[in-house]
Coordinates of C-alpha atoms and ligand atoms in Angstrom, one line a residue:
M31 CA -148.8 73.1 212.9
P32 CA -148.2 73.8 216.6
D33 CA -144.6 73.7 217.8
P34 CA -143.6 70.0 218.3
Q35 CA -141.9 70.9 221.6
R36 CA -145.4 71.4 223.1
K37 CA -147.2 68.1 223.4
P38 CA -150.9 68.6 222.8
H39 CA -153.3 68.5 225.7
I40 CA -157.0 67.8 225.6
G41 CA -159.1 68.4 228.7
G42 CA -162.7 67.2 229.3
N43 CA -164.5 69.5 231.7
W44 CA -167.6 67.6 232.7
K45 CA -168.8 70.6 234.8
M46 CA -171.8 69.8 237.0
N47 CA -172.9 66.8 234.9
L48 CA -172.9 63.0 235.2
H49 CA -173.8 61.1 238.4
A50 CA -171.7 58.2 239.8
G51 CA -172.6 55.4 237.3
E52 CA -172.4 57.7 234.3
A53 CA -169.1 59.1 235.4
A54 CA -167.6 55.7 236.0
A55 CA -168.9 54.4 232.6
L56 CA -167.5 57.4 230.7
A57 CA -164.1 57.0 232.4
E58 CA -164.1 53.3 231.5
A59 CA -165.1 54.0 227.9
L60 CA -162.4 56.6 227.5
A61 CA -159.7 54.4 229.1
D62 CA -160.5 51.8 226.5
R63 CA -160.9 54.1 223.5
L64 CA -157.8 56.2 224.3
A65 CA -155.4 53.4 225.3
G66 CA -152.1 53.9 223.4
T67 CA -152.9 57.6 222.8
A68 CA -153.6 59.3 226.2
G69 CA -150.3 60.2 227.9
D70 CA -148.4 59.2 224.7
A71 CA -149.2 61.3 221.6
V72 CA -151.7 63.5 223.5
D73 CA -151.9 64.3 227.2
V74 CA -155.5 63.9 228.3
T75 CA -157.2 65.1 231.5
I76 CA -160.8 64.6 232.5
F77 CA -162.5 66.8 235.2
P78 CA -165.4 65.1 236.9
A79 CA -167.4 66.7 239.7
F80 CA -165.9 66.6 243.2
P81 CA -167.9 63.6 244.6
Y82 CA -166.7 61.3 241.8
L83 CA -163.0 62.2 241.6
A84 CA -161.8 59.2 243.7
A85 CA -164.1 56.7 241.8
V86 CA -163.0 58.0 238.4
A87 CA -159.3 57.9 239.5
S88 CA -159.9 54.3 240.6
V89 CA -161.5 53.2 237.3
L90 CA -158.6 54.7 235.4
C91 CA -156.0 53.2 237.7
N92 CA -157.6 49.7 237.4
K93 CA -157.5 50.1 233.6
G94 CA -153.9 51.1 233.6
S95 CA -154.9 54.3 231.8
K96 CA -152.7 57.3 231.5
I97 CA -155.6 59.7 231.4
V98 CA -155.1 62.2 234.3
V99 CA -157.9 63.1 236.7
G100 CA -158.4 66.8 237.2
A101 CA -160.5 68.9 239.5
Q102 CA -162.7 71.8 238.3
D103 CA -161.7 73.9 241.3
G104 CA -159.9 73.8 244.6
Y105 CA -159.5 76.2 247.6
F106 CA -156.2 78.1 248.4
E107 CA -156.1 77.4 252.2
A108 CA -154.6 74.2 253.3
N109 CA -157.2 73.3 255.9
G110 CA -159.4 74.9 258.6
A111 CA -162.8 76.5 258.9
F112 CA -163.8 77.0 255.3
T113 CA -167.2 75.2 255.1
G114 CA -167.8 73.6 251.7
E115 CA -164.3 74.1 250.3
V116 CA -161.8 71.4 249.3
S117 CA -158.0 71.9 249.6
M118 CA -155.5 71.1 247.0
S119 CA -153.8 68.5 249.2
M120 CA -157.2 66.8 249.6
L121 CA -157.5 66.7 245.9
K122 CA -154.1 65.2 245.6
D123 CA -155.0 62.6 248.2
V124 CA -157.8 61.2 246.0
G125 CA -155.7 60.9 242.9
V126 CA -156.1 64.3 241.2
G127 CA -153.1 65.5 239.1
C128 CA -154.3 68.8 237.8
V129 CA -156.6 71.7 238.8
L130 CA -158.5 74.1 236.7
V131 CA -158.6 77.7 238.0
G132 CA -160.2 80.8 236.6
H133 CA -162.9 79.1 234.5
S134 CA -165.3 81.7 233.2
E135 CA -168.2 80.1 235.1
R136 CA -166.2 80.6 238.3
R137 CA -165.4 84.1 237.3
H138 CA -168.8 85.2 236.1
V139 CA -171.3 82.9 237.7
L140 CA -169.6 82.3 241.1
G141 CA -168.0 85.7 241.3
E142 CA -164.3 84.8 241.6
N143 CA -161.7 87.6 241.1
N144 CA -158.2 87.6 239.8
E145 CA -156.7 87.7 243.3
L146 CA -158.5 84.6 244.5
I147 CA -157.6 82.8 241.2
N148 CA -154.0 83.7 241.7
A149 CA -154.1 82.3 245.3
K150 CA -155.6 79.1 244.1
L151 CA -153.0 78.7 241.3
H152 CA -150.2 79.1 243.8
A153 CA -151.8 76.7 246.3
A154 CA -152.2 74.1 243.5
L155 CA -148.6 74.4 242.5
D156 CA -147.4 74.3 246.1
A157 CA -149.4 71.0 246.5
G158 CA -147.5 69.5 243.5
L159 CA -150.5 69.7 241.1
D160 CA -150.5 70.9 237.5
V161 CA -152.7 73.8 236.8
I162 CA -154.8 75.1 233.9
L163 CA -155.5 78.8 234.1
A164 CA -158.5 79.8 232.0
V165 CA -158.9 83.3 230.6
G166 CA -161.2 84.8 228.0
E167 CA -163.2 87.9 227.1
K168 CA -167.0 88.5 227.1
I169 CA -168.8 89.3 223.8
E170 CA -169.0 93.0 224.6
Q171 CA -165.3 93.2 225.3
R172 CA -164.5 91.5 222.0
E173 CA -166.8 93.9 220.2
A174 CA -165.1 96.8 221.9
G175 CA -161.7 95.5 220.6
K176 CA -160.6 94.6 224.1
T177 CA -159.9 90.9 223.7
D178 CA -156.2 91.1 224.1
F179 CA -156.4 93.7 226.9
V180 CA -158.8 91.4 228.9
N181 CA -156.6 88.3 228.4
Y182 CA -153.4 90.2 229.3
G183 CA -155.1 91.4 232.5
Q184 CA -156.3 88.0 233.5
I185 CA -152.9 86.4 232.7
C186 CA -150.7 89.0 234.4
A187 CA -152.9 88.8 237.6
G188 CA -153.4 85.1 237.5
L189 CA -149.7 84.4 237.1
A190 CA -148.4 87.0 239.6
G191 CA -145.5 85.6 241.5
V192 CA -145.2 82.4 239.4
T193 CA -141.6 81.5 238.4
A194 CA -140.5 80.4 234.9
E195 CA -139.7 77.0 236.4
Q196 CA -143.3 76.6 237.8
M197 CA -144.6 77.5 234.4
Q198 CA -143.6 74.0 233.3
R199 CA -146.7 72.9 235.2
V200 CA -149.1 75.6 234.0
T201 CA -151.2 75.4 230.9
I202 CA -153.3 78.4 229.7
A203 CA -156.8 77.8 228.4
Y204 CA -158.2 80.6 226.2
E205 CA -161.9 80.3 226.5
P206 CA -163.9 83.2 225.0
V207 CA -166.9 83.5 227.2
W208 CA -169.3 83.9 224.3
A209 CA -168.2 80.6 222.8
I210 CA -168.7 78.5 225.9
G211 CA -171.8 76.2 225.6
T212 CA -173.2 78.4 222.8
G213 CA -172.3 76.4 219.7
K214 CA -170.4 79.5 218.5
T215 CA -166.8 78.7 218.0
A216 CA -164.0 81.3 217.5
S217 CA -162.9 81.1 213.9
P218 CA -159.5 79.3 213.7
Q219 CA -157.9 82.7 212.7
D220 CA -159.5 84.6 215.6
A221 CA -158.5 81.9 218.1
Q222 CA -154.9 81.8 216.6
D223 CA -154.7 85.6 216.9
A224 CA -155.7 85.5 220.6
H225 CA -153.3 82.6 221.3
A226 CA -150.4 84.4 219.6
A227 CA -151.2 87.5 221.7
I228 CA -151.2 85.4 224.9
R229 CA -147.9 84.0 223.9
G230 CA -146.6 87.5 223.5
C231 CA -147.9 88.4 226.9
L232 CA -146.0 85.4 228.4
S233 CA -142.9 86.6 226.6
G234 CA -143.3 90.0 228.3
I235 CA -143.8 88.5 231.8
F236 CA -141.0 85.9 231.6
H237 CA -138.6 87.9 229.5
G238 CA -135.9 85.8 227.8
Q239 CA -136.7 82.6 229.8
G240 CA -138.4 80.7 226.9
V241 CA -141.7 80.3 228.7
N242 CA -143.6 81.7 225.7
D243 CA -142.2 78.9 223.6
T244 CA -142.8 76.0 226.0
T245 CA -146.2 76.9 227.6
R246 CA -149.2 75.1 226.2
I247 CA -152.1 77.3 225.3
Q248 CA -155.3 75.4 224.6
Y249 CA -158.6 76.6 223.1
G250 CA -162.0 76.1 224.7
G251 CA -165.5 77.1 223.5
S252 CA -167.8 74.8 221.5
M253 CA -164.9 72.6 220.3
K254 CA -166.4 69.5 218.6
P255 CA -165.0 66.6 216.5
G256 CA -166.1 68.5 213.4
N257 CA -164.2 71.7 214.1
A258 CA -161.3 70.5 216.2
A259 CA -158.8 69.6 213.5
E260 CA -158.9 73.1 211.9
L261 CA -158.5 74.8 215.3
L262 CA -155.7 72.4 216.4
A263 CA -153.8 73.0 213.2
Q264 CA -153.1 76.6 214.1
P265 CA -149.5 77.2 215.1
D266 CA -150.3 78.6 218.6
I267 CA -153.2 76.2 219.6
D268 CA -151.8 73.3 221.6
G269 CA -154.9 71.6 222.6
G270 CA -158.5 72.0 223.7
L271 CA -160.6 72.3 226.8
I272 CA -163.9 70.7 226.0
G273 CA -167.2 71.0 227.8
G274 CA -170.4 69.6 226.1
A275 CA -168.5 67.3 223.7
S276 CA -166.5 65.8 226.6
L277 CA -169.7 64.1 227.9
K278 CA -169.8 61.6 225.1
A279 CA -166.9 59.1 224.7
D280 CA -166.9 59.1 220.9
D281 CA -167.0 62.9 220.6
F282 CA -164.3 63.4 223.1
A283 CA -162.1 60.6 221.7
G284 CA -162.6 62.1 218.2
I285 CA -161.2 65.4 219.4
V286 CA -158.3 63.7 221.0
D287 CA -157.6 61.9 217.7
A288 CA -157.7 65.2 215.9
A289 CA -154.9 66.4 218.2
K290 CA -152.5 63.6 217.4
Ligands
13P1755 P1 -168.2 73.9 225.7 O1 -167.2 73.0 225.0 O2 -169.5 73.2 226.1 O3 -168.4 75.2 225.0 O4 -167.4 74.3 227.1 C1 -166.1 74.8 227.1 C2 -165.6 74.9 228.4 O5 -166.1 75.7 229.2 C3 -164.5 74.0 228.8 O6 -164.0 74.4 230.1

């Protein structure tokens, strides 16, 4: 069982999926299905694509839902000549409460490095947003025995300059790259081992400040209703970041139920 001082968090990363009507319908279905659970027994955040953030926030607000709206990315500069980018304060304006930084698709498909990810993380915190920092190894790194080494590097660089107090608004998502969208899930023991090592890394960075005990570390990578309970039962797994299974209300709600 995870430590009860860490409330479980389940995130639904919709990625570049669902157009306006589908996004609103899914938000509405989740608001109904998770009333009485989201924000109470389990913190729940959904991450629609940029154009639909405001509409999804409005659906949730009208329903009185405690599901939080998150953004899949955000830029570190406050405003100016950065064509195509969206600032953290703009996200906040439209009802966003949380920003995802360092997702493996941003690292490995869009070419983001640790320095940029760290700048985004600071900008989000400065704007008053919560942050999920995603880390994880590629298959060749796992096979070379470098899983913890890779995670430590991404965490140390991603959290550079962050205070123990700010860590109250940061969640870590361990998302092994080889498990994302592949149907291959880390075994509960492998995921637990990686999470325990990440907790050890936090202990090293924030020595003696209790951050390792209080920070939520959630697992992502082909989590589904059928495998969620076993993963979420591990002592250092405090939730999940869900891709494919977050696009269907019943599947996502089933995972949230498993986190209760
Ligand atoms: P899948 O659940 O589709 O593997 O995606 C996980 C993920 O990338 C969540 O951010």
